Each structure stands twice: as structure tokens, then as C-alpha cells.
Short mmCIF file of C-alpha atoms in Angstrom, two decimals:
data_model
loop_
_atom_site.label_atom_id
_atom_site.label_comp_id
_atom_site.label_asym_id
_atom_site.label_seq_id
_atom_site.Cartn_x
_atom_site.Cartn_y
_atom_site.Cartn_z
CA MET A 595 192.14 132.13 206.29
CA LEU A 596 190.13 131.69 209.48
CA GLU A 597 186.82 129.87 209.23
CA ASP A 598 183.78 131.84 210.31
CA LYS A 599 182.47 130.00 213.39
CA ASN A 600 179.08 131.73 213.17
CA PRO A 601 178.26 132.08 209.47
CA GLN A 602 175.15 134.00 208.53
CA MET A 603 172.44 131.49 207.57
CA THR A 604 169.66 132.38 205.13
CA PRO A 605 166.07 131.73 206.29
CA ILE A 606 163.85 129.91 203.80
CA SER A 607 161.41 132.82 204.00
CA ALA A 608 164.00 134.97 202.21
CA TYR A 609 163.24 133.06 199.00
CA GLY A 610 159.67 131.84 199.32
CA GLU A 611 158.51 128.50 197.85
CA PHE A 612 159.02 129.17 194.14
CA GLY A 613 162.14 131.23 194.59
CA LEU A 614 163.60 128.44 196.71
CA ILE A 615 162.95 125.79 194.03
CA LYS A 616 164.55 128.00 191.39
CA HIS A 617 167.54 128.68 193.64
CA LEU A 618 168.11 124.99 194.44
CA THR A 619 167.68 123.70 190.87
CA ASP A 620 169.21 126.46 188.73
CA ASN A 621 172.46 124.58 188.10
CA PHE A 622 170.97 121.24 187.04
CA SER A 623 171.56 120.25 183.41
CA PHE A 624 169.96 117.51 181.32
CA GLU A 625 171.47 114.36 179.82
CA ASN A 626 168.51 112.46 178.37
CA THR A 627 166.90 113.15 175.00
CA SER A 628 163.64 111.83 176.46
CA THR A 629 163.42 114.94 178.69
CA GLU A 630 161.28 117.50 176.82
CA ILE A 631 159.80 119.81 179.50
CA SER A 632 161.27 120.08 182.99
CA ILE A 633 161.35 122.49 185.95
CA GLY A 634 159.64 125.80 185.29
CA ASP A 635 156.39 124.53 183.77
CA ASP A 636 153.26 123.17 185.45
CA ALA A 637 154.42 119.61 184.84
CA ALA A 638 157.36 117.78 183.37
CA MET A 639 157.06 115.95 180.06
CA ILE A 640 159.11 113.10 178.71
CA ASN A 641 159.05 111.40 175.33
CA PRO A 642 159.57 107.66 175.88
CA GLU A 643 160.16 107.10 172.14
CA GLY A 644 158.26 103.83 172.03
CA GLN A 645 159.69 102.40 175.25
CA HIS A 646 157.80 101.37 178.36
CA VAL A 647 157.86 103.86 181.23
CA VAL A 648 158.75 102.52 184.70
CA PHE A 649 157.91 104.55 187.85
CA THR A 650 158.90 104.21 191.50
CA THR A 651 158.85 106.43 194.57
CA ASP A 652 160.38 106.38 198.05
CA ILE A 653 159.89 108.65 201.05
CA LEU A 654 162.66 109.23 203.60
CA ALA A 655 161.37 110.70 206.86
CA GLU A 656 163.52 112.12 209.66
CA GLY A 657 163.38 109.94 212.75
CA VAL A 658 162.10 106.95 210.76
CA HIS A 659 164.60 106.44 207.92
CA PHE A 660 167.49 108.64 209.00
CA ASN A 661 168.99 110.41 212.01
CA LEU A 662 170.49 113.82 211.33
CA GLY A 663 172.67 113.31 214.37
CA TYR A 664 175.04 111.38 212.13
CA VAL A 665 173.72 111.53 208.54
CA PRO A 666 175.28 114.39 206.53
CA LEU A 667 172.70 116.26 204.46
CA LYS A 668 174.70 115.87 201.27
CA HIS A 669 174.77 112.09 201.75
CA LEU A 670 171.04 112.13 202.46
CA GLY A 671 170.30 113.81 199.14
CA TYR A 672 172.50 111.33 197.29
CA LYS A 673 170.96 108.32 199.03
CA ALA A 674 167.40 109.52 198.42
CA VAL A 675 168.08 109.35 194.69
CA VAL A 676 169.97 106.06 194.79
CA VAL A 677 167.27 104.09 196.63
CA ASN A 678 164.85 104.94 193.82
CA LEU A 679 167.27 104.19 191.01
CA SER A 680 167.86 100.81 192.62
CA ASP A 681 164.18 99.98 192.09
CA ILE A 682 164.44 100.96 188.43
CA ALA A 683 167.53 98.77 188.06
CA ALA A 684 165.58 95.88 189.60
CA MET A 685 163.17 96.08 186.66
CA ASN A 686 166.14 95.84 184.26
CA ALA A 687 165.28 99.34 183.04
CA THR A 688 167.41 102.46 182.60
CA PRO A 689 166.69 105.38 184.98
CA THR A 690 166.21 108.67 183.16
CA GLN A 691 164.40 111.29 185.29
CA ILE A 692 163.61 112.09 188.92
CA ILE A 693 161.17 114.39 190.74
CA VAL A 694 161.97 115.60 194.27
CA GLY A 695 159.53 116.56 197.01
CA LEU A 696 160.82 118.23 200.17
CA ALA A 697 158.99 119.07 203.40
CA VAL A 698 161.13 121.07 205.78
CA SER A 699 160.73 123.03 209.02
CA ASN A 700 162.04 126.54 209.60
CA ARG A 701 164.89 125.17 211.73
CA PHE A 702 166.68 124.47 208.43
CA PRO A 703 168.33 127.41 206.66
CA VAL A 704 168.63 127.62 202.89
CA GLU A 705 172.26 126.50 203.16
CA ALA A 706 171.13 123.15 204.61
CA LEU A 707 168.84 122.58 201.65
CA GLU A 708 171.68 123.49 199.31
CA GLU A 709 173.66 120.61 200.83
CA ILE A 710 170.81 118.20 200.18
CA TYR A 711 170.58 119.33 196.57
CA GLU A 712 174.35 119.03 196.16
CA GLY A 713 173.95 115.35 196.98
CA ILE A 714 171.01 115.06 194.58
CA ALA A 715 173.07 116.73 191.86
CA LEU A 716 175.99 114.32 192.43
CA ALA A 717 173.66 111.33 192.08
CA CYS A 718 172.09 112.79 188.93
CA LYS A 719 175.54 113.25 187.39
CA ARG A 720 176.78 109.82 188.51
CA TYR A 721 173.76 107.97 187.08
CA LYS A 722 172.99 110.33 184.18
CA VAL A 723 169.43 111.13 185.26
CA ASP A 724 167.61 114.45 184.95
CA LEU A 725 165.89 116.34 187.77
CA VAL A 726 162.70 117.49 186.01
CA GLY A 727 160.42 118.73 188.79
CA GLY A 728 159.33 118.63 192.39
CA ASP A 729 157.77 120.55 195.23
CA THR A 730 158.65 122.06 198.60
CA THR A 731 156.43 122.67 201.58
CA SER A 732 156.74 123.42 205.28
CA SER A 733 156.80 120.70 207.91
CA THR A 734 156.05 120.69 211.63
CA SER A 735 157.57 117.24 212.21
CA GLY A 736 161.08 117.33 210.77
CA LEU A 737 162.57 116.78 207.34
CA VAL A 738 160.81 114.59 204.77
CA LEU A 739 162.39 113.86 201.40
CA SER A 740 160.41 112.13 198.65
CA VAL A 741 161.89 111.12 195.30
CA THR A 742 160.05 109.68 192.32
CA ALA A 743 162.16 108.07 189.62
CA VAL A 744 161.30 107.30 186.00
CA GLY A 745 162.99 104.68 183.85
CA LEU A 746 162.63 103.58 180.23
CA GLU A 747 163.05 100.20 178.61
CA ASN A 748 161.81 98.11 175.72
CA ALA A 749 159.05 95.71 176.75
CA GLU A 750 161.08 92.57 175.99
CA ASN A 751 163.84 93.60 178.41
CA ILE A 752 161.68 94.34 181.47
CA VAL A 753 162.14 91.87 184.35
CA LYS A 754 159.43 91.44 187.00
CA ARG A 755 159.30 89.57 190.31
CA SER A 756 156.92 87.00 188.90
CA GLY A 757 158.92 84.96 186.36
CA ALA A 758 160.92 82.47 188.44
CA LYS A 759 160.39 78.75 187.82
CA ALA A 760 161.33 75.70 189.87
CA ASN A 761 165.02 74.79 189.38
CA ASP A 762 166.00 78.37 188.48
CA LEU A 763 169.22 79.52 190.16
CA LEU A 764 169.05 82.28 192.79
CA VAL A 765 171.81 84.87 192.29
CA VAL A 766 172.85 88.01 194.17
CA THR A 767 175.24 90.82 193.27
CA GLY A 768 177.98 92.19 195.54
CA ASP A 769 177.98 91.46 199.27
CA LEU A 770 175.33 91.76 201.95
CA GLY A 771 174.98 92.96 205.54
CA GLY A 772 177.47 95.82 205.30
CA ALA A 773 174.94 98.65 205.38
CA TYR A 774 173.32 97.28 208.51
CA MET A 775 176.67 96.97 210.26
CA GLY A 776 177.52 100.53 209.24
CA LEU A 777 174.28 101.64 210.86
CA GLN A 778 175.19 99.81 214.07
CA ILE A 779 178.54 101.62 214.28
CA LEU A 780 176.86 105.00 213.65
CA GLU A 781 174.23 104.30 216.30
CA ARG A 782 176.87 103.18 218.79
CA GLU A 783 179.04 106.26 218.34
CA HIS A 784 176.02 108.57 218.39
CA SER A 785 174.92 107.07 221.74
CA VAL A 786 178.42 107.62 223.13
CA TYR A 787 178.35 111.24 221.94
CA LEU A 788 174.96 111.88 223.54
CA ALA A 789 176.24 110.48 226.82
CA ASN A 790 179.48 112.47 226.64
CA PRO A 791 179.82 115.15 223.90
CA GLN A 792 183.54 115.42 224.71
CA MET A 793 184.18 111.89 223.41
CA GLN A 794 185.53 111.59 219.89
CA PRO A 795 183.73 109.04 217.67
CA GLU A 796 185.69 105.87 216.88
CA MET A 797 185.08 105.48 213.15
CA GLU A 798 188.55 104.51 211.96
CA GLY A 799 188.71 101.19 210.17
CA TYR A 800 184.98 101.03 209.42
CA ASP A 801 185.10 102.98 206.15
CA TYR A 802 183.57 100.34 203.87
CA ILE A 803 180.51 99.58 205.99
CA LEU A 804 179.96 103.27 206.80
CA GLU A 805 179.92 104.06 203.09
CA ARG A 806 177.52 101.18 202.48
CA GLN A 807 175.11 102.85 204.91
CA LEU A 808 175.65 106.55 204.21
CA LYS A 809 176.41 106.50 200.47
CA PRO A 810 175.03 103.34 198.86
CA GLU A 811 175.14 102.81 195.11
CA ALA A 812 172.44 101.50 192.78
CA ARG A 813 173.50 98.52 190.65
CA THR A 814 172.53 100.11 187.35
CA ASP A 815 175.70 98.56 185.90
CA ILE A 816 174.28 95.03 186.16
CA LYS A 817 171.91 95.51 183.22
CA LYS A 818 174.81 95.85 180.79
CA THR A 819 176.79 93.04 182.43
CA LEU A 820 173.89 90.63 182.05
CA LYS A 821 173.32 91.71 178.46
CA ASP A 822 177.01 91.12 177.68
CA LEU A 823 176.70 87.63 179.19
CA ASP A 824 173.54 87.01 177.12
CA ILE A 825 171.49 86.41 180.27
CA LYS A 826 167.99 87.71 180.95
CA PRO A 827 166.87 87.09 184.56
CA THR A 828 163.58 85.29 185.01
CA SER A 829 162.75 87.46 188.05
CA MET A 830 164.50 90.23 189.95
CA ILE A 831 164.25 92.50 193.02
CA ASP A 832 166.60 94.85 194.85
CA VAL A 833 167.83 94.03 198.36
CA SER A 834 166.49 97.00 200.30
CA ASP A 835 164.75 95.25 203.21
CA GLY A 836 167.03 92.26 203.82
CA LEU A 837 167.78 89.11 201.79
CA SER A 838 165.15 87.02 203.57
CA SER A 839 162.32 89.49 202.88
CA GLU A 840 163.28 89.84 199.22
CA ILE A 841 163.37 86.07 198.68
CA LEU A 842 159.87 85.85 200.14
CA HIS A 843 158.69 88.61 197.78
CA LEU A 844 160.01 86.64 194.79
CA SER A 845 158.39 83.49 196.18
CA ASP A 846 155.03 85.21 196.58
CA GLN A 847 155.03 86.74 193.10
CA SER A 848 156.52 83.77 191.24
CA LYS A 849 154.63 81.07 193.17
CA VAL A 850 157.76 79.03 193.86
CA GLY A 851 159.78 78.28 196.98
CA PHE A 852 163.49 78.94 197.50
CA HIS A 853 166.27 77.08 199.24
CA LEU A 854 169.09 79.40 200.29
CA TYR A 855 172.52 78.06 201.29
CA GLU A 856 173.97 79.76 204.36
CA GLN A 857 177.59 79.21 203.32
CA LYS A 858 176.95 80.88 199.95
CA ILE A 859 175.74 84.24 201.28
CA PRO A 860 178.41 86.78 200.25
CA MET A 861 179.69 89.01 203.06
CA ASP A 862 182.68 91.32 203.29
CA SER A 863 185.28 90.42 205.91
CA LEU A 864 184.72 93.77 207.66
CA THR A 865 180.99 93.04 207.90
CA ILE A 866 181.74 89.70 209.53
CA SER A 867 184.36 91.02 211.96
CA THR A 868 182.19 94.00 212.98
CA ALA A 869 179.21 91.75 213.60
CA GLU A 870 181.33 89.53 215.79
CA GLU A 871 182.70 92.59 217.61
CA LEU A 872 179.13 93.63 218.41
CA ASN A 873 178.05 90.08 219.30
CA LEU A 874 175.76 89.82 216.30
CA ASN A 875 175.29 86.90 213.93
CA PRO A 876 176.63 88.12 210.54
CA VAL A 877 174.30 85.81 208.63
CA MET A 878 171.29 87.33 210.39
CA CYS A 879 172.60 90.78 209.49
CA ALA A 880 172.62 89.79 205.82
CA LEU A 881 169.21 88.12 206.03
CA SER A 882 167.40 90.89 207.90
CA GLY A 883 169.56 94.05 207.83
CA GLY A 884 168.55 95.68 204.56
CA GLU A 885 169.76 98.79 202.69
CA ASP A 886 172.41 96.92 200.71
CA TYR A 887 170.75 97.84 197.39
CA GLU A 888 172.25 94.87 195.63
CA LEU A 889 170.17 92.93 193.08
CA LEU A 890 168.69 89.50 193.74
CA PHE A 891 167.53 87.59 190.70
CA THR A 892 166.86 84.18 189.21
CA ILE A 893 168.24 82.69 186.02
CA ALA A 894 167.44 79.58 184.04
CA PRO A 895 169.65 76.54 184.90
CA GLU A 896 171.13 76.53 181.40
CA ASP A 897 172.72 79.93 182.09
CA PHE A 898 174.86 78.51 184.91
CA GLU A 899 178.02 78.22 182.80
CA LYS A 900 177.77 81.88 181.73
CA ILE A 901 177.69 83.21 185.28
CA LYS A 902 179.42 80.67 187.54
CA ASN A 903 182.84 82.36 187.77
CA HIS A 904 181.80 86.00 187.34
CA PRO A 905 183.12 88.23 190.16
CA ASP A 906 179.94 90.35 190.36
CA PHE A 907 177.64 87.43 191.08
CA THR A 908 177.15 84.70 193.68
CA ILE A 909 174.75 81.79 193.24
CA VAL A 910 173.17 81.48 196.68
CA GLY A 911 170.37 78.97 196.14
CA HIS A 912 167.69 77.70 193.81
CA ALA A 913 163.95 77.76 193.26
CA VAL A 914 161.83 74.74 194.18
CA ASP A 915 158.16 73.83 193.95
CA LEU A 916 156.06 76.11 196.14
CA THR A 917 155.04 73.15 198.31
CA GLN A 918 158.69 72.72 199.36
CA GLY A 919 158.66 76.11 201.08
CA ASN A 920 161.33 78.77 201.70
CA TYR A 921 164.26 77.62 203.79
CA LEU A 922 167.80 78.51 204.77
CA ILE A 923 170.01 75.42 204.52
CA ALA A 924 172.32 75.68 207.51
CA ARG A 925 176.08 75.50 207.09
CA GLY A 926 177.48 72.03 207.84
CA SER A 927 174.35 70.34 209.18
CA ASN A 928 172.05 70.94 206.15
CA GLU A 929 169.28 71.70 208.65
CA LEU A 930 166.31 73.45 207.02
CA ILE A 931 165.51 76.72 208.82
CA PRO A 932 162.32 78.54 207.71
CA LEU A 933 162.95 81.94 206.14
CA ASN A 934 161.06 84.72 207.90
CA ALA A 935 160.44 88.29 206.78
CA GLN A 936 162.30 90.08 209.58
CA GLY A 937 163.66 92.88 207.43
CA TRP A 938 162.93 96.60 207.60
CA ASP A 939 159.30 97.72 207.89
CA ALA A 940 158.76 101.47 208.36
CA PHE A 941 155.55 100.86 210.33
CA LEU A 942 157.17 98.33 212.67
CA ASN A 943 160.82 99.46 212.97
CA LYS A 944 160.41 102.64 214.98
#
């Protein structure tokens, strides 16, 4: 069957604001007993059943956080949910509900918004969260997607950024720097396309780092893993703005310093080889790249034996007295290099 090269697109005006919301959210179902009132009323209502309620929100703006020249709309919807669930996971809580706000110009047909909501629906199903409300409005400056996430947890299980003590071990999940390298490949191929639209993008072999950028995952699985190991972190944060920035956040809130060992920073071999291909320092990509959405946390020294050989975790450093500062200990030489917050800042990285 031949594909229609010029399919008929539906203007948003065909539905209107409330009709559009109903159209985009009709097929969402609910998985959490804490969801009592959702889309269709003036406000959503949840019943936390005695647990603490954790909130977070993130805004993704076209031209600042994403480029529609190479970001598929379905992936954008998925990622918008994931970046919020990552913040909930960093509190050691369980994500349960989300609210979505969408500002969109009339250059987008209804079918484009359906793609975004397909991605949102996939994330909701993957992480068992409920879409319980939101809003849409028009925009004169491109697409803006805002997601607010809600999580629940008992008070004794919540982990903040402020609990680290000197001598605690600094631990990170997964590997770092891959999302940033994926972004570099996308930017490179997009520049080539703009210069010559006849050129085919060279994406083969970069699958892992492209997925790390376009379809990241929130480490909501770590909560159970730590519970099974009988470990409660003393502090925790997600790695959204680069390892260096996140360490400095923990330092600021916990009033301790950190010494990070360069040779311990976990990086995938493709991240390293791609960085070298592009004449970039892979360690700097891990320190400052961001968007890995792994978890960085501290544990008490006595928990070392429980975690030392676990494949999900890498011990990358330790906490010290605040007066000893925040330093990267260089590979081989043991030179102390000051850690600087050079990660992503939406008001600086334009």
C-alpha cells in the first residue's frame, strides 16, 4: 500500500482547547490507588494514604532544551516525563502521578501533538504513573512542554541532599557522559544536513549514546535495589546537569567537601571512543555534559561491603570535611583539580 506523501493534517482549531485535551488524553488509564480524581474535573485529587507527597516540575522549551530538527516528538514526550520521574527517584520516593502543560503554535497540527502524547503514554505505562491533569495554550515562540510529577513515600525513607557526612562514600549508578556525546553526534549530523540536505546522516554505530540523549530512563529501579541491599543513602541527587555540578550541590546542602577519583568515573566504551573521535576529553564530558539521569548518592562507610561488587554501582569518591574542598583527583599523578560547576544552565547555555 502506497504511503500518502501529503496526508491531511488536522488544525488545532478543529478541536479547541478543551476538546483537544479530551482527544489527547482519552486513552490514558490509571494504575495507582492514590489517584482519586483526574482529568475532567477542575483539579486532580490524590489520596496519599499517610505518606509524604513529593513534587517536582521541569519545563522543556524549543530552542533551549531541544531541537526539533532531530528530536522526534514521541521521544520528546517520553523524555519530558522521565526527567521529572528522575527527580522523584532522587528523593527515594515512588512516582505516582503527572500533570502536563503544553504551549504550542499553530504550525503544529493535532497529529504532532498526538505523537507527543504517545511518548507521554509510553512513559506512564513504563513507570506506572497516572496522567491526572494539565493545560494547553497557544504559543508565539515555539513548543513548550511542562511536566509536574508527584511521588509518595513514607517519611523515614525519604532521602535529601543534606545528609552526607565526612567519610561517607560517593556512589553513582550506571555510566556517565553518554547523553552529551549523543547530543554532539546529533548536532554534527544536523549541521551537515543544513549545509547539504542531500547528505544522509551518519548515525550507524552510535545507537547507545543516541538513546541516552533521545530516550533516557529514570533510575526508579534503584530504590528497590538499595532496599534489598539494606542500604539507605545519606544524601542523593540525580545527574541531570553534569557530575561536577551535582557533587557541588551535595556539598552545598550537606556542608561537606568531596574528593572524586578520575579513574573511577564510569563511562561506556562508545562514550570514550566518540569523545576521542570528536577531540573531546571524555572525563570532561562526564563532569559537565549532563542529561545522564543516573543517581549520585552517599552511603555510610560501614555499607561498603554491601555495595562494593554490585554491577549497578560505582564508588567514585568520598566525603571530606568542608574545609578540604571539592576536588577531582587526577589519574596517575594524584593532582588535586578544583571541581567547577560547568554543567548545563538554561540561562547560560543558549
